[in-house]
PDB file of C-alpha atoms in Angstrom:
ATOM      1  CA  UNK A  37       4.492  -9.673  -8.516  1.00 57.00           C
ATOM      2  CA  UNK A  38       5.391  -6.136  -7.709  1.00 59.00           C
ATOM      3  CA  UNK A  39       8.666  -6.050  -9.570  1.00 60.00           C
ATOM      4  CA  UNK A  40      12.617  -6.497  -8.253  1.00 63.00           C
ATOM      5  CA  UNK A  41      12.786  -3.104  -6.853  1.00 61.00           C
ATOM      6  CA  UNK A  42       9.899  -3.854  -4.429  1.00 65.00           C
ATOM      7  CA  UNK A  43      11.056  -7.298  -3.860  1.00 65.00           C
ATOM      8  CA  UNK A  44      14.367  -5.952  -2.781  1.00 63.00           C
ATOM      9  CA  UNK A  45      12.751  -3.304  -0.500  1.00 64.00           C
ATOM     10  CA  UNK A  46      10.750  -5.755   1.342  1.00 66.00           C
ATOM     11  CA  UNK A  47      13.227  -8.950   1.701  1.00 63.00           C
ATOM     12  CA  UNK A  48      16.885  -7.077   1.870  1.00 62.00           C
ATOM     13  CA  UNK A  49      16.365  -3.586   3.394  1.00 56.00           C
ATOM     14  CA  UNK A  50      13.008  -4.182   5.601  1.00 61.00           C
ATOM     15  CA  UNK A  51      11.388  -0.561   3.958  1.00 54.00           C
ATOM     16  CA  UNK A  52      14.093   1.513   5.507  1.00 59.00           C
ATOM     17  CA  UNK A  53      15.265   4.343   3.393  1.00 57.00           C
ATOM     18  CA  UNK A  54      16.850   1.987   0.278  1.00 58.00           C
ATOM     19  CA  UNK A  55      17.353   4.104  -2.657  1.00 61.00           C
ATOM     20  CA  UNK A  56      20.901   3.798  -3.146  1.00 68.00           C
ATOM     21  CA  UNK A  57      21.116   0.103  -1.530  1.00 68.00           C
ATOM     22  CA  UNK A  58      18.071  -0.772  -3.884  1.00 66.00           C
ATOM     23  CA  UNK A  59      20.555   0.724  -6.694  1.00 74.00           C
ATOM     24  CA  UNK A  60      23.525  -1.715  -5.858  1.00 76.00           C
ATOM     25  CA  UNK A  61      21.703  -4.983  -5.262  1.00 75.00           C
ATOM     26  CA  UNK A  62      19.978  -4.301  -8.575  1.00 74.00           C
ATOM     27  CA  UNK A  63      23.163  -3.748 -10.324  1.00 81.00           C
ATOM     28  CA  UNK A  64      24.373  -6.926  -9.316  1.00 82.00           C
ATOM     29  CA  UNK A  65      21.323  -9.049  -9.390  1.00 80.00           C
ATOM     30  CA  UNK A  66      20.089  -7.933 -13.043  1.00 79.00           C
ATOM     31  CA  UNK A  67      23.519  -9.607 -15.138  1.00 84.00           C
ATOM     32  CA  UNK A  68      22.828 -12.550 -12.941  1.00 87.00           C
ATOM     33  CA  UNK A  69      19.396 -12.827 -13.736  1.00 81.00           C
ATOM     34  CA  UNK A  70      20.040 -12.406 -17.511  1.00 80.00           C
ATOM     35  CA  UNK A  71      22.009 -15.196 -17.742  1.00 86.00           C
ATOM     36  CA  UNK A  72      19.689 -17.249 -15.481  1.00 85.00           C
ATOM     37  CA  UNK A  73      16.660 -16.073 -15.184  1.00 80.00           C
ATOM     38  CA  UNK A  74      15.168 -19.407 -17.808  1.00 81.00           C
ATOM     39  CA  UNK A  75      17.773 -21.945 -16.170  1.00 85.00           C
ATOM     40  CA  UNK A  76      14.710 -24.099 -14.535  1.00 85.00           C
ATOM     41  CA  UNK A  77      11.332 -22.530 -15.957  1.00 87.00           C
ATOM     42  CA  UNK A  78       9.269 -23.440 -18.834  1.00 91.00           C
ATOM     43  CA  UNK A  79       5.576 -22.356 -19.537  1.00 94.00           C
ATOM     44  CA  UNK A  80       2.883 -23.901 -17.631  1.00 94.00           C
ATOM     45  CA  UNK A  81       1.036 -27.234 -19.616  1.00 96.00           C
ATOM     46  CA  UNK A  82      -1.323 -25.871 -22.173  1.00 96.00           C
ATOM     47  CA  UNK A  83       0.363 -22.170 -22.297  1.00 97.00           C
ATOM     48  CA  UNK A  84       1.629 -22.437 -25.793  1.00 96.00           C
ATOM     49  CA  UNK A  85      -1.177 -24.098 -27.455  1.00 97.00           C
ATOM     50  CA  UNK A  86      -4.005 -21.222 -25.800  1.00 97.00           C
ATOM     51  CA  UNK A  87      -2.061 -18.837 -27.368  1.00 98.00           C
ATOM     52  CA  UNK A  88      -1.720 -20.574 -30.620  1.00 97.00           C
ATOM     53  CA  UNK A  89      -5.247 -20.708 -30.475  1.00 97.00           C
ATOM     54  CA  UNK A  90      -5.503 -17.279 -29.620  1.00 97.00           C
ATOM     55  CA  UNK A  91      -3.304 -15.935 -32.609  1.00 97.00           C
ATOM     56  CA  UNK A  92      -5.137 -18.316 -34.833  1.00 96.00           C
ATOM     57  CA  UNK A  93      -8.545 -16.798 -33.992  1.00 95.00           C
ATOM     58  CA  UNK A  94      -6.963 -13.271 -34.892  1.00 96.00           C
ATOM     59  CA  UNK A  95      -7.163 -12.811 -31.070  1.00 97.00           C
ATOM     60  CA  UNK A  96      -4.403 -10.080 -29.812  1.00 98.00           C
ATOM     61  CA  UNK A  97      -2.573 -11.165 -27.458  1.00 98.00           C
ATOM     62  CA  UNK A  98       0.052  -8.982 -25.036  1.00 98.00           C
ATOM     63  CA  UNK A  99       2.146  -9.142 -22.068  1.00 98.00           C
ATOM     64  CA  UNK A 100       1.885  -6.735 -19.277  1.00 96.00           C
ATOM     65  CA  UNK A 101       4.533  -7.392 -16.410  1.00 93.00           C
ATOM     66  CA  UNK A 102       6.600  -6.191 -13.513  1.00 87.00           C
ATOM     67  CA  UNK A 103       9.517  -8.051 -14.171  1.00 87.00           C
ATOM     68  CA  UNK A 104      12.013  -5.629 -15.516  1.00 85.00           C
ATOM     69  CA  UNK A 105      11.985  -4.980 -19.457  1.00 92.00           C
ATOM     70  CA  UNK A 106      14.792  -6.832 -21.209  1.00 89.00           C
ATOM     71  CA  UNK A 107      14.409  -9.916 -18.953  1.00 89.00           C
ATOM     72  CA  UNK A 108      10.179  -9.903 -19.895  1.00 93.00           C
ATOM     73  CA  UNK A 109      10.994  -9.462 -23.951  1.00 95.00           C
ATOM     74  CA  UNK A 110      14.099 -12.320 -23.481  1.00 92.00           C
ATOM     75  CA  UNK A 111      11.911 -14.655 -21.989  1.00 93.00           C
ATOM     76  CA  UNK A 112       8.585 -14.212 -24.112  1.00 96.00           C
ATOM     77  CA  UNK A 113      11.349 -14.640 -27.473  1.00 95.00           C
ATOM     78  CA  UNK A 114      12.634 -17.310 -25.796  1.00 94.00           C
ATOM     79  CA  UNK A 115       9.301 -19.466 -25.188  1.00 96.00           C
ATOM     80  CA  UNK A 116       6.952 -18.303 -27.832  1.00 97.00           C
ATOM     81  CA  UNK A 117       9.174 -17.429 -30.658  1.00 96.00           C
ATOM     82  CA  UNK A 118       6.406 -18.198 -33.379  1.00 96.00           C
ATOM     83  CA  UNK A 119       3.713 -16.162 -31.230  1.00 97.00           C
ATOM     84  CA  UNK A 120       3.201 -12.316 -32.246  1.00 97.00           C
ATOM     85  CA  UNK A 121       2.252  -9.790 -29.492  1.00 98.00           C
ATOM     86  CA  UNK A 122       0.752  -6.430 -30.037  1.00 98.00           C
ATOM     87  CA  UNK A 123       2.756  -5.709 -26.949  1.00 98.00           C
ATOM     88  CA  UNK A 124       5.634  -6.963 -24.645  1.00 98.00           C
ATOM     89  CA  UNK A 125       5.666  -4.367 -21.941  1.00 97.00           C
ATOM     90  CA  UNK A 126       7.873  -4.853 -18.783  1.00 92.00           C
ATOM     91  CA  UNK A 127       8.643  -2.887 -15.915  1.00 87.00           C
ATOM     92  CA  UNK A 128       9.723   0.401 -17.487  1.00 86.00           C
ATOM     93  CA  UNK A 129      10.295   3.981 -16.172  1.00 85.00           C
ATOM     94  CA  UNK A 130       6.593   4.397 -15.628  1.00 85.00           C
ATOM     95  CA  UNK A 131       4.079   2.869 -12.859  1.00 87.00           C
ATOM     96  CA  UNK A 132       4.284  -0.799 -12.050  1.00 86.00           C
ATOM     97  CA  UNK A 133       1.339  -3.047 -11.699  1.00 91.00           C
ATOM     98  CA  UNK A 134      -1.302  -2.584  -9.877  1.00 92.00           C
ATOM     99  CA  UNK A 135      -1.404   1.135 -11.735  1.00 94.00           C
ATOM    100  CA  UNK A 136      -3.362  -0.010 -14.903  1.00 96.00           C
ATOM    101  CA  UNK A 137      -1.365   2.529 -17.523  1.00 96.00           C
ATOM    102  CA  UNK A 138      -0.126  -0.326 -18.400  1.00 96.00           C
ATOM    103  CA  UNK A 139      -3.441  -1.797 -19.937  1.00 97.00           C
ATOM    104  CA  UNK A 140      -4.625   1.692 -21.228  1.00 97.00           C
ATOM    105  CA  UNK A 141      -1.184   1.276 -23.079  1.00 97.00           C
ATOM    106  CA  UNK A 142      -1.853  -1.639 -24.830  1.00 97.00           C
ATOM    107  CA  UNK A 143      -5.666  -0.508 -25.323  1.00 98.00           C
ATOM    108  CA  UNK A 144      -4.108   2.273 -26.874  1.00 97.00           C
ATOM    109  CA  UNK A 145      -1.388   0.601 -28.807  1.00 97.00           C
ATOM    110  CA  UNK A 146      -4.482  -2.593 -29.899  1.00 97.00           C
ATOM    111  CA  UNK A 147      -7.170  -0.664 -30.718  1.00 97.00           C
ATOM    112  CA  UNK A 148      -9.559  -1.888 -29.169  1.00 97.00           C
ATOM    113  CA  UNK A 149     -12.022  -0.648 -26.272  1.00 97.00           C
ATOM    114  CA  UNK A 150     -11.356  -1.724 -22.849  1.00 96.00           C
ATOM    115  CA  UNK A 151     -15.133  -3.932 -22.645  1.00 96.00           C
ATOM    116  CA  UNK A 152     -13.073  -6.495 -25.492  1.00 97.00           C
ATOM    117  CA  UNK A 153     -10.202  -6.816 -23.136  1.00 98.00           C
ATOM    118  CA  UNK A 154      -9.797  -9.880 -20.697  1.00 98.00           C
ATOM    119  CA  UNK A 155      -6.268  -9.532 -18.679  1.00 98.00           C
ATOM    120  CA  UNK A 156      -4.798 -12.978 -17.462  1.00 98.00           C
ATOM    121  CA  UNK A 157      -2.898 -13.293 -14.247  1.00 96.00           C
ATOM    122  CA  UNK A 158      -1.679 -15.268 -11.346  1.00 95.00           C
ATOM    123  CA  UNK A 159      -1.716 -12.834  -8.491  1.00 94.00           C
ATOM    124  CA  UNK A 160      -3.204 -10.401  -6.103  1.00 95.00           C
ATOM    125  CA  UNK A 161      -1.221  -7.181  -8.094  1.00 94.00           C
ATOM    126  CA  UNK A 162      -2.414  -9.044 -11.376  1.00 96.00           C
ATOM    127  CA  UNK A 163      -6.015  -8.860 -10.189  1.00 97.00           C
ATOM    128  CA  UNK A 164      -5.963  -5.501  -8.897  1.00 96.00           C
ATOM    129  CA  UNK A 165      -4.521  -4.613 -11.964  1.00 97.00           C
ATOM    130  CA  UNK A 166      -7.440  -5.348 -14.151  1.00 97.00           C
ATOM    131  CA  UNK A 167      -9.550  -4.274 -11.776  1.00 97.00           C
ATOM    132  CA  UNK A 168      -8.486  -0.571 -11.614  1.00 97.00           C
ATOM    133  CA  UNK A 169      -8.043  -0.812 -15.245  1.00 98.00           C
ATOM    134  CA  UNK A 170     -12.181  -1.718 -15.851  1.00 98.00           C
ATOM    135  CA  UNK A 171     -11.522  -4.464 -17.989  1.00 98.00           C
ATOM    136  CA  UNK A 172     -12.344  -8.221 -17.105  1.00 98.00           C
ATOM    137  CA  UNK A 173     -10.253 -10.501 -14.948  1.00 98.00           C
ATOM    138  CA  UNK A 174      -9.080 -14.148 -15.384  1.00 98.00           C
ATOM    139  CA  UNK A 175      -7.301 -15.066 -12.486  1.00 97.00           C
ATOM    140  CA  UNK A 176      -5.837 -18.743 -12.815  1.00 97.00           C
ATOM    141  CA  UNK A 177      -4.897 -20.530  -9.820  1.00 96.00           C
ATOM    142  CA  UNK A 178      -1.460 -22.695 -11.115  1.00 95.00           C
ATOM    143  CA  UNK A 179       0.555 -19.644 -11.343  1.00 87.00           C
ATOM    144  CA  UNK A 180       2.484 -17.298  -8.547  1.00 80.00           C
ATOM    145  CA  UNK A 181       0.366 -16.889  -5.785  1.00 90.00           C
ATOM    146  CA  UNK A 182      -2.231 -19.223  -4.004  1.00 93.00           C
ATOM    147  CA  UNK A 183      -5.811 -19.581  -5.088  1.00 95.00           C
ATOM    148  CA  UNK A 184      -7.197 -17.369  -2.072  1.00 96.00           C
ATOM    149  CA  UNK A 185      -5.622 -14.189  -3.225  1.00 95.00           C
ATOM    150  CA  UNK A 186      -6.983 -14.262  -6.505  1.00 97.00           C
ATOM    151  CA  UNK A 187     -10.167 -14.774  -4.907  1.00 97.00           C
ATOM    152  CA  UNK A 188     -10.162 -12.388  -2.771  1.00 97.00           C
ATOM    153  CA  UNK A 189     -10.368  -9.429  -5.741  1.00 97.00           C
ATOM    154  CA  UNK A 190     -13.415 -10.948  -6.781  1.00 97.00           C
ATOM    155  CA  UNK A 191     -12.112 -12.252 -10.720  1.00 97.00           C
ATOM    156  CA  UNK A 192     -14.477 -12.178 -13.281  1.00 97.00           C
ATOM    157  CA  UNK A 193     -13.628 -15.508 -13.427  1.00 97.00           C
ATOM    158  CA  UNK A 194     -10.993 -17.982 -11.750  1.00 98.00           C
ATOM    159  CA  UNK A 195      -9.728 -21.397 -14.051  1.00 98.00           C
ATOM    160  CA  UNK A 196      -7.495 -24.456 -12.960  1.00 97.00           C
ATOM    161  CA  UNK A 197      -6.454 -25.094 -16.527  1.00 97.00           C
ATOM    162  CA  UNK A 198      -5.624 -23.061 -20.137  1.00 97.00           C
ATOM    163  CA  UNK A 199      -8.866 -25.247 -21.790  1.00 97.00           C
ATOM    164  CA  UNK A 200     -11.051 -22.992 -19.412  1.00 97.00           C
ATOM    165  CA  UNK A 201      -9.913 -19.530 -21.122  1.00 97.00           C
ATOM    166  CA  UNK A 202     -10.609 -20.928 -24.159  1.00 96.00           C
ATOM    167  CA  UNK A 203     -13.948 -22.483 -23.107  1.00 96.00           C
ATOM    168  CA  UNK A 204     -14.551 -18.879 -21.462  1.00 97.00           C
ATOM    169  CA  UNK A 205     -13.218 -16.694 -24.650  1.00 95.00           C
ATOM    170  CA  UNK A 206     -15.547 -19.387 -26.721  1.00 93.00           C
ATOM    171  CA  UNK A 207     -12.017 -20.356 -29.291  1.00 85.00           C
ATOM    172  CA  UNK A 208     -13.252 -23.571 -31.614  1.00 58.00           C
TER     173      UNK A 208
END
């Protein structure tokens, strides 16, 4: 949710002081992870066809995560090949998630105004996300984290299944 960096922080070096330590677990975990990182995932029942149904409604459609860069474009290529983004954006050399530049990015980048966005996601960071970004939240409860911390940022609206975005974004 908040990226490898933080993840290594909290589980290796307990917060101390990890800059450089953060550094070498990184370098040796991100060529592992590239070469991995699909070995037993898969998109979630119903994933690909939303989003079919989303490009086929001229819907945009983008990514906004804090899994590293390469690793987010890899695996999006890898699943969706015959979906088109507007925008694949990973972690890059700017604020992770919950900082919403991310968003005003891909507002920016879509051209659309933020009222027309609805951001998708599976976690606490995910809903803060859209919150501090003023656009409306999905959160849907099969994904990362349990249903309670979704629910707990007050989504604009929280679905057990893909069918229910559509239902809620009104695709025929």
């Amino acid at each position: 949710g908040n990226g490898i960096n933080k993840l290594f922080e909290e589980l290796f070096l307990n917060g101390k002081d990890t800059g450089e330590c953060a550094c070498v677990i990184r370098s040796q975990f991100v060529p592992y992870y590239n070469l991995h990182n699909a070995d037993l995932s898969r998109p979630y029942p119903g994933i690909e066809q939303l989003l079919t149904q989303l490009q086929e409604q001229h819907i945009q459609i983008a990514v906004a995560s804090n899994k590293y860069q390469e690793a987010t474009v890899k695996l999006i290529r890898q699943y969706f090949p015959s979906i088109h983004f507007t925008a694949v954006f990973g972690q890059r050399e700017r604020p992770t998630k919950p900082d919403p530049q991310v968003i005003h990015e891909i507002i920016e980048i879509s051209g659309v105004q933020k009222e027309e966005v609805v951001y998708i996601g599976d976690s606490g960071v995910d809903m803060q996300t859209g919150l501090n970004a003023g656009v409306t939240t999905i959160g849907v409860c099969w994904g990362f984290r349990p249903k309670s911390e979704l629910k707990a940022f007050q989504p604009d609206l929280l679905v057990e299944n893909p069918e229910e975005i559509a239902d809620f974004l009104q695709l025929a």
